[in-house]
Short mmCIF file of C-alpha atoms and ligand atoms in Angstrom, two decimals:
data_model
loop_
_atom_site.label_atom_id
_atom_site.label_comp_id
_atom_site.label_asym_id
_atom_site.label_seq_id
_atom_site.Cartn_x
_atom_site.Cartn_y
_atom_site.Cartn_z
CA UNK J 1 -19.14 -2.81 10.19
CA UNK J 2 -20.96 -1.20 12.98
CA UNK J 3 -20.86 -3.57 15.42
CA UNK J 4 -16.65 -3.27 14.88
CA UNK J 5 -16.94 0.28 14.79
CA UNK J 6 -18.90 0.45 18.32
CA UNK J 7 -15.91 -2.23 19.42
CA UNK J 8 -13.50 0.56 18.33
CA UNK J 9 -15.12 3.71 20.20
CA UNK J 10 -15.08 1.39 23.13
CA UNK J 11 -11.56 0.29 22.81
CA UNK J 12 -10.38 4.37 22.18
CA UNK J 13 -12.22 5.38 25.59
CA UNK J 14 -9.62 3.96 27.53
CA UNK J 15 -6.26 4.78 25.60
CA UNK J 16 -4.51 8.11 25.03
CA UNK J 17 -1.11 7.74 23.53
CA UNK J 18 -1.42 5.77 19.94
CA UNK J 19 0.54 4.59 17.61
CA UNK J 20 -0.47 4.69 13.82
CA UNK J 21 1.37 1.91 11.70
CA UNK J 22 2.04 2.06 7.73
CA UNK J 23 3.47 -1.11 6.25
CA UNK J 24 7.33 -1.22 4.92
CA UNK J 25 7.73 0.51 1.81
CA UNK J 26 4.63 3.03 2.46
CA UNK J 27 1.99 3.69 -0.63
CA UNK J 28 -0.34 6.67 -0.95
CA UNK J 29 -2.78 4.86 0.81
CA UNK J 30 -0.66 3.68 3.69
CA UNK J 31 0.30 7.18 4.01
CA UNK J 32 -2.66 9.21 4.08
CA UNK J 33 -4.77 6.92 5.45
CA UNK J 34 -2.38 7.20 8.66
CA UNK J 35 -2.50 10.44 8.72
CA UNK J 36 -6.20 11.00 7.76
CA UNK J 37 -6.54 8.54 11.01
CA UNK J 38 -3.68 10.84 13.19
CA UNK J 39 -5.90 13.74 12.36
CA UNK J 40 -9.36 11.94 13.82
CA UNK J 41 -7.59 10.71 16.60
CA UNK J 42 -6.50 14.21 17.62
CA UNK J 43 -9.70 15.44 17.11
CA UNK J 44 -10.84 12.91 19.51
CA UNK J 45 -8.40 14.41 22.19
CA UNK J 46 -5.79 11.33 21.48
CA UNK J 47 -1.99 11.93 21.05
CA UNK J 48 -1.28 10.01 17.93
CA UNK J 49 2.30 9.34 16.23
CA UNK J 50 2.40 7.68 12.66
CA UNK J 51 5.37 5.65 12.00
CA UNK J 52 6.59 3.77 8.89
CA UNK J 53 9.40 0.68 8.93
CA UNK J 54 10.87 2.81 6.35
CA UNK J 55 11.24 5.52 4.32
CA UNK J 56 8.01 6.85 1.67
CA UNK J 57 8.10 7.86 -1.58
CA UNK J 58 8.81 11.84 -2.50
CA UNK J 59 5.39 12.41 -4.07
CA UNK J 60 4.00 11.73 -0.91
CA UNK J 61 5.81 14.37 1.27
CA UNK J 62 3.62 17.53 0.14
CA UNK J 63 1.11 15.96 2.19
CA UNK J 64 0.23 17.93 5.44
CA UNK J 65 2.31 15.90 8.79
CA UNK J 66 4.39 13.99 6.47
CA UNK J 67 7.61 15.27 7.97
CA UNK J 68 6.36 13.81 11.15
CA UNK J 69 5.52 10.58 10.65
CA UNK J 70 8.61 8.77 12.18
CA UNK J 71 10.84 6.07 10.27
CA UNK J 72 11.60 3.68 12.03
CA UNK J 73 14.59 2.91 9.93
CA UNK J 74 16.20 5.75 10.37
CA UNK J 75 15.02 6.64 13.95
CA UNK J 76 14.83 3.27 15.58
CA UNK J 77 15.74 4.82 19.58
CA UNK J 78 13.25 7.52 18.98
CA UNK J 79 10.15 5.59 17.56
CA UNK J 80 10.98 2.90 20.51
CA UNK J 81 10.85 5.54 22.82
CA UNK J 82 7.38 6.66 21.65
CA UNK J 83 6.39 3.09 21.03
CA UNK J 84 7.27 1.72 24.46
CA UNK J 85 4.88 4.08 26.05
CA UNK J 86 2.06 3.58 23.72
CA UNK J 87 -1.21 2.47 25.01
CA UNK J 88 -2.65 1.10 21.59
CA UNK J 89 -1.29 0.10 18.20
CA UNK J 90 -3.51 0.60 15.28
CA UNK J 91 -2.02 -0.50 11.53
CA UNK J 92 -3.36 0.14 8.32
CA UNK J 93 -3.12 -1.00 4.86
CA UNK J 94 -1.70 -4.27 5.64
CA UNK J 95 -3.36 -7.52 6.92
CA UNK J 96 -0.23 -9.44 8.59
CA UNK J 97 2.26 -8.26 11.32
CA UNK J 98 5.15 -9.65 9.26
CA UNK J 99 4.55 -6.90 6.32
CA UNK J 100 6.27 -4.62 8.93
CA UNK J 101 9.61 -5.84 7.88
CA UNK J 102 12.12 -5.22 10.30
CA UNK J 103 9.58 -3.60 12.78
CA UNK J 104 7.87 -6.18 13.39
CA UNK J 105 9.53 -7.89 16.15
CA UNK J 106 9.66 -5.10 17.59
CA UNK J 107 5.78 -4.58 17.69
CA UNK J 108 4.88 -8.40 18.39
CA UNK J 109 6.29 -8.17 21.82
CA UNK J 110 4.94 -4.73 23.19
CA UNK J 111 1.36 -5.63 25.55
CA UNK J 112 -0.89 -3.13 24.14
CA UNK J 113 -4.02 -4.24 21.80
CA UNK J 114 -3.77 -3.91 18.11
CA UNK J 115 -6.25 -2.80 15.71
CA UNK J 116 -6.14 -3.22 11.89
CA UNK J 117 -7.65 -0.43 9.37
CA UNK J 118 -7.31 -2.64 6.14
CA UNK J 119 -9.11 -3.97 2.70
CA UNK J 120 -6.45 -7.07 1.96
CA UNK J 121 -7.92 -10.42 1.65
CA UNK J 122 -7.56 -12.67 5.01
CA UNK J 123 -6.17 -10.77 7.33
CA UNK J 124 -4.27 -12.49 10.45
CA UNK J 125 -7.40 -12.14 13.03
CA UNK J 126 -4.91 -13.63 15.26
CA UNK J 127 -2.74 -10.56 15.25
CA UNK J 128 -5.41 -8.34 16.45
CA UNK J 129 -7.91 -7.70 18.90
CA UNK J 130 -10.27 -6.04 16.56
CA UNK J 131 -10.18 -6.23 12.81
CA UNK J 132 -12.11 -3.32 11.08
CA UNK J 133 -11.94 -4.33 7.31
CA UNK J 134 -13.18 -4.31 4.62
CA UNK J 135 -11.74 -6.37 1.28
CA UNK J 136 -14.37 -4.77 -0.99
CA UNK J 137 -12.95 -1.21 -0.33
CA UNK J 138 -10.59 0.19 -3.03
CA UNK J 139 -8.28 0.90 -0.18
CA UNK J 140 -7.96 1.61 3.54
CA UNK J 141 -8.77 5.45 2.82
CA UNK J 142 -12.44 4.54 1.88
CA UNK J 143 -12.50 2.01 4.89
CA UNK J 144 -11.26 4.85 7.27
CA UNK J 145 -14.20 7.49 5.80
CA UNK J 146 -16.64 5.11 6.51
CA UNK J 147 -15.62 4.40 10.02
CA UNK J 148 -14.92 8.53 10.57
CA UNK J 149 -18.61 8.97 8.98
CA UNK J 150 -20.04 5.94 11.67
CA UNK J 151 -17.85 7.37 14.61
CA UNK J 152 -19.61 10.93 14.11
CA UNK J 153 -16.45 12.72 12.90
CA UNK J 154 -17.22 14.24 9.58
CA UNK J 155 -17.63 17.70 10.91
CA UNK J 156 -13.94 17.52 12.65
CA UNK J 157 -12.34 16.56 9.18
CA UNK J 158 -10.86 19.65 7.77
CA UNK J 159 -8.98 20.23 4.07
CA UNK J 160 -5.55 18.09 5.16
CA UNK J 161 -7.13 15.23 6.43
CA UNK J 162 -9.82 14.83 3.42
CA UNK J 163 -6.46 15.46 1.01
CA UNK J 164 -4.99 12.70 2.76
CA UNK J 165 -7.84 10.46 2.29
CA UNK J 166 -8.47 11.28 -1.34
CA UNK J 167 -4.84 10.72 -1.82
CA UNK J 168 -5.31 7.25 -0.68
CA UNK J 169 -7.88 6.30 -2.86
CA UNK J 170 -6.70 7.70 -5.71
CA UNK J 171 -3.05 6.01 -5.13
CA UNK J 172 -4.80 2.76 -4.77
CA UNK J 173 -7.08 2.74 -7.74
CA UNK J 174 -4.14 4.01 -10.05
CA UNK J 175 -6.33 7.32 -10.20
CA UNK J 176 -9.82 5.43 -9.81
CA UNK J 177 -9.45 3.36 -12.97
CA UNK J 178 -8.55 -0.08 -11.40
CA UNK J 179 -10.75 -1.72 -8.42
CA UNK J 180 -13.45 0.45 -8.23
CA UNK J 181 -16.39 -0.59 -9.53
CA UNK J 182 -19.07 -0.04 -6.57
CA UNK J 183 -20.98 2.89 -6.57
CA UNK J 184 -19.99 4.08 -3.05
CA UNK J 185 -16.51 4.14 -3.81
CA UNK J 186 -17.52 7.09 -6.07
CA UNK J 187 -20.16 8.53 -3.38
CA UNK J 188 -17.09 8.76 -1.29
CA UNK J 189 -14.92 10.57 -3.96
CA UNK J 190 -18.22 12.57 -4.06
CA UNK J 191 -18.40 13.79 -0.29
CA UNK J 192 -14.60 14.50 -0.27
CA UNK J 193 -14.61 16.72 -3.27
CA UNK J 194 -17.41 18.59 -1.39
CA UNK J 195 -14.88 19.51 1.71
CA UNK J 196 -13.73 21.57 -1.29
CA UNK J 197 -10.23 19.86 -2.21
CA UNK J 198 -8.79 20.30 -5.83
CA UNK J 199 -8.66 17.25 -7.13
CA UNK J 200 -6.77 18.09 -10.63
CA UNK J 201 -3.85 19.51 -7.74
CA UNK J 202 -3.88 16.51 -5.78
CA UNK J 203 -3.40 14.82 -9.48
CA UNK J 204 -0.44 16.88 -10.13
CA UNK J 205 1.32 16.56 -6.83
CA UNK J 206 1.53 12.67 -7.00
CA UNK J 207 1.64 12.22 -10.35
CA UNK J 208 3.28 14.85 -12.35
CA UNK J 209 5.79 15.61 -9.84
CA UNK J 210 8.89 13.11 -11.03
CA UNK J 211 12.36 13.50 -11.64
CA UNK J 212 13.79 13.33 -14.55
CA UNK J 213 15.72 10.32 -13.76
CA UNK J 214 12.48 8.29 -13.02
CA UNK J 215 11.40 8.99 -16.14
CA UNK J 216 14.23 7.88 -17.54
CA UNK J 217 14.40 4.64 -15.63
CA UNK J 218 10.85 3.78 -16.99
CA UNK J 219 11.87 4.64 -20.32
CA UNK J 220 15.16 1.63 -19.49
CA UNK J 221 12.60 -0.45 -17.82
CA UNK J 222 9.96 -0.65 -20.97
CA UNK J 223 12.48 -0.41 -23.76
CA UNK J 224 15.65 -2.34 -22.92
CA UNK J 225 13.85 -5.28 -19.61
CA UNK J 226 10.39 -5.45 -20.59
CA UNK J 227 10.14 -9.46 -21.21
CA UNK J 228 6.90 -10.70 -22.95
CA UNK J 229 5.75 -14.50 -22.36
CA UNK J 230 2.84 -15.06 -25.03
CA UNK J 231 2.17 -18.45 -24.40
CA UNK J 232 1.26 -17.30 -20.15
CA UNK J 233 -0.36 -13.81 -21.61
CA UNK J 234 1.93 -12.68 -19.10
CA UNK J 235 5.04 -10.08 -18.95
CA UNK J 236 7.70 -8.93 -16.44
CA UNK J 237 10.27 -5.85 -15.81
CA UNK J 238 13.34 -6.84 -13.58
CA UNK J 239 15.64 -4.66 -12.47
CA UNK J 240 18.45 -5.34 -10.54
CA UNK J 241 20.13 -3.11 -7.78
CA UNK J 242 22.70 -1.84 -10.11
CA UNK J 243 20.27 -0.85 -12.91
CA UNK J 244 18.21 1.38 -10.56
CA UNK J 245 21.24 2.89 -8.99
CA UNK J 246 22.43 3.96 -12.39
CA UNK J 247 19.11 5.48 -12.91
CA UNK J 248 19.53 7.41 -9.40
CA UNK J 249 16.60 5.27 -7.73
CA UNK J 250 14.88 7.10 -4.76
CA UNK J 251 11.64 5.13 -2.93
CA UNK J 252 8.66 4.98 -4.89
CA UNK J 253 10.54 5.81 -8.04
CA UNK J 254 9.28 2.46 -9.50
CA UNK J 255 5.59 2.91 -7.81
CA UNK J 256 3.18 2.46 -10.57
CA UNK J 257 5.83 0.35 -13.62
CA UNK J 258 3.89 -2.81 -13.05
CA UNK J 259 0.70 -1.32 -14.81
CA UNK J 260 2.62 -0.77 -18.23
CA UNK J 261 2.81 -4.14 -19.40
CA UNK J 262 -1.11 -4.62 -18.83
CA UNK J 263 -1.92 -2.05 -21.53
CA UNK J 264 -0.23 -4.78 -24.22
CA UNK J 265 -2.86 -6.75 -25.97
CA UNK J 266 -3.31 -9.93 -24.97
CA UNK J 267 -1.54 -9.72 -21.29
CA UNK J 268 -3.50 -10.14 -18.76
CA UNK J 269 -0.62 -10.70 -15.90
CA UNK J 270 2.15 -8.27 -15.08
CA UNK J 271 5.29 -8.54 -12.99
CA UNK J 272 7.45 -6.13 -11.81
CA UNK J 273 10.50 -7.23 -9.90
CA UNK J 274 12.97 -5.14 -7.82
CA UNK J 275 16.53 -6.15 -5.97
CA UNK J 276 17.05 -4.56 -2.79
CA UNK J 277 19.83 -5.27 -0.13
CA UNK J 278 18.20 -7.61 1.49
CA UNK J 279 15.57 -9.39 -1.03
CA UNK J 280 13.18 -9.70 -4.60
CA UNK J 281 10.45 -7.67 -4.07
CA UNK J 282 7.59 -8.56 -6.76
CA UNK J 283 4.54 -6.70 -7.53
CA UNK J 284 2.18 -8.17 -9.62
CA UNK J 285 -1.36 -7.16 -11.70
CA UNK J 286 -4.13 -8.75 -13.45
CA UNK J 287 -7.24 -8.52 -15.39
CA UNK J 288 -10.20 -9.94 -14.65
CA UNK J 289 -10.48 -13.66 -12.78
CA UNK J 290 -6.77 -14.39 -12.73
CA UNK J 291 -5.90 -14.37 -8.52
CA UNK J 292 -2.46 -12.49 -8.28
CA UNK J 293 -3.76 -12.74 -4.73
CA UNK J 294 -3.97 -16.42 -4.58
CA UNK J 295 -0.62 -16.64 -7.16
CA UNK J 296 1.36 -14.90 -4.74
CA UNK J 297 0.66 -16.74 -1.37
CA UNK J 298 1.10 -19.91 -3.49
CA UNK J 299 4.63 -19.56 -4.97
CA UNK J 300 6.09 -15.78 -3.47
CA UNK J 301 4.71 -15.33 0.29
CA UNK J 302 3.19 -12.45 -0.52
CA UNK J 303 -0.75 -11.19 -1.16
CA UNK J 304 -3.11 -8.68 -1.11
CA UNK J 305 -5.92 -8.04 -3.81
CA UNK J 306 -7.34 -10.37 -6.18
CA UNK J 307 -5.74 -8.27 -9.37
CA UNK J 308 -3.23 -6.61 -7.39
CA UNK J 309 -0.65 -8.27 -4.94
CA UNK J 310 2.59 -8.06 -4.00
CA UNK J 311 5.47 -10.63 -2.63
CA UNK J 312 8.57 -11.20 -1.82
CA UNK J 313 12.18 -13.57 -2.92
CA UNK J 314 15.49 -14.44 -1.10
CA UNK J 315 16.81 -16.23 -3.99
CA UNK J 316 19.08 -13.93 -6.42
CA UNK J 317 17.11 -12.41 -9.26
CA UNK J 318 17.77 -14.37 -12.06
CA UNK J 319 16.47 -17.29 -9.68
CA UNK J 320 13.63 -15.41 -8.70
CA UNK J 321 12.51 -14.88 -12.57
CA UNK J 322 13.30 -18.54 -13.12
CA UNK J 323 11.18 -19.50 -10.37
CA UNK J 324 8.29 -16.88 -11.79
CA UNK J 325 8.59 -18.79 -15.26
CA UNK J 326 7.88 -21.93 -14.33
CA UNK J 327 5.51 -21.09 -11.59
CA UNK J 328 3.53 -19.67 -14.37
CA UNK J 329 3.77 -23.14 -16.53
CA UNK J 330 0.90 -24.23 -13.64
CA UNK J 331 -1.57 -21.47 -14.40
CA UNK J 332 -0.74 -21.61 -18.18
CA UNK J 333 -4.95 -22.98 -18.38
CA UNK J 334 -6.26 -20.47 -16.12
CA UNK J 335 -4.29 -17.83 -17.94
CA UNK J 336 -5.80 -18.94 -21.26
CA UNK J 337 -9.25 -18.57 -20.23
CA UNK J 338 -9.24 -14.83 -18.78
MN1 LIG I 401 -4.29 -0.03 0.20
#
């Protein structure tokens, strides 16, 4: 990644005012990897903003400039205000313009470059003048480290921006046990913890930090809408819009159900479908060779990882399940032979 890395110094000499995009419903990594990245580019002399198309989850707001990232939901005049005079656009976590949701009109017309901070499969190289990923990463916080540690800006990170960072790959690797199998992922992990953040408190703050009511609505989802499908190894949660308001549902609330069903013997494919106003959102999992990359793309325009991918539905929900079960009926081999 040098080369891209040189490519991004020499893009940053000229710009001052940046924008810093998550994708729509913001993850740990989306979060603190934008503002691990706000924190370099300050340190750089930039004037950085971080923006989201919507609104992140609660466990996520203990981390340091989280009130100021700005949601574009909610805020649409301001971050247009900021936007319109930016001089550079740099996204990260997501590999596609269009996972901006309803910012991303918005973005597609304003003339400034675009860079992408990322580790999804096939990114849209079209969207972007310079593309700094990296698929084997467990998530854009380990591709941002690298570039910080190739730009020469290890000594400016202090204890937020490493938090933010470790937050990131810990969110992404459901606490380092899922897609992390190189080495350096851990030699990373390594040089954080020696910036001397407390991991067992960073733990805590994302993950033990629920209300009740979550807990409650996985306790619904697993009991009372877990479905399991034997003959495609596979099972799904759905929940529709009235089920998770009766449970209180805040974002992020569901973050993390679709990994349940995996620890059932025999399934190797989990789905976890949500109604919101506007569509299906579907988050899927696997183990070992099964693509819920390439599954997703195929049947729910959707992507990401190769055992971790996400998509999306404008058909109702029970449609949307329907169309899950019979997609599956096509894979029913390759799910056999994980
Ligand atoms: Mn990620």
């Amino acid at each position: 990644m040098y080369e891209q890395v040189d490519e991004f110094i020499h893009l940053l000499q000229d710009v001052q005012r940046i924008a810093v995009l998550t994708h729509a419903n913001p993850d740990g990594d989306a979060i603190g990897t934008g503002l691990a990245l706000a924190h370099c580019l300050r340190a750089l002399g930039k004037n950085p903003t971080v923006f989201a198309p919507d609104p992140f989850p609660e466990f996520l707001h203990w981390l340091p400039g989280a009130n100021d990232i700005v949601i574009y939901k909610h805020a649409r005049t301001k971050a247009r205000t900021i936007l319109d005079i930016a001089d550079m656009i740099i996204c990260v976590d997501f590999n596609n313009l269009s996972r901006l949701d309803g910012m991303a009109e918005y973005i597609r017309q304003l003339p400034v470059p675009r860079v992408l901070i990322d580790h999804h499969l096939k990114p849209a190289e079209d969207e972007f003048v310079l593309c700094l990923s990296k698929v084997e990463a467990c998530s854009s916080a380990e591709v941002l480290y690298h570039i910080i540690t190739e730009m020469g800006l290890l000594p400016s990170l202090n204890l937020s921006a490493v938090e933010a960072l470790y937050t990131g790959m810990m969110t992404d690797t459901n606490n380092f046990r899922n897609n992390c199998n190189r080495p350096d992922t851990f030699r990373t992990v390594a040089e954080l913890l020696e910036y001397g953040i407390d991991k067992d408190r960073l733990y805590d703050l994302v993950y033990n930090n629920y209300a009740d009511h979550r807990m409650r609505l996985l306790g619904y989802a697993l009991n009372e809408k877990m479905v399991v499908l034997p003959e495609y190894r596979t099972a799904y949660i759905a929940l529709s819009r009235a089920e998770l308001d009766r449970f209180r549902f805040q974002p992020g609330d569901t973050e993390g159900f679709v990994n349940y069903p995996l620890s059932i013997k025999n399934v190797v494919l989990s789905c976890f479908l949500s109604e919101n106003p506007e569509n299906i959102r579907l988050s899927f999992r696997s183990i070992g060779a099964f693509s819920v990359n390439r599954f997703s793309r195929a049947h729910f325009d959707g992507g990401g990882h190769l055992n971790a991918a996400g998509g999306t539905s404008f058909l109702p929900l029970d449609a949307t399940v329907q169309k899950l079960i019979q997609s599956l009926a096509e894979y029913k081999d390759e799910l056999e032979a994980v």
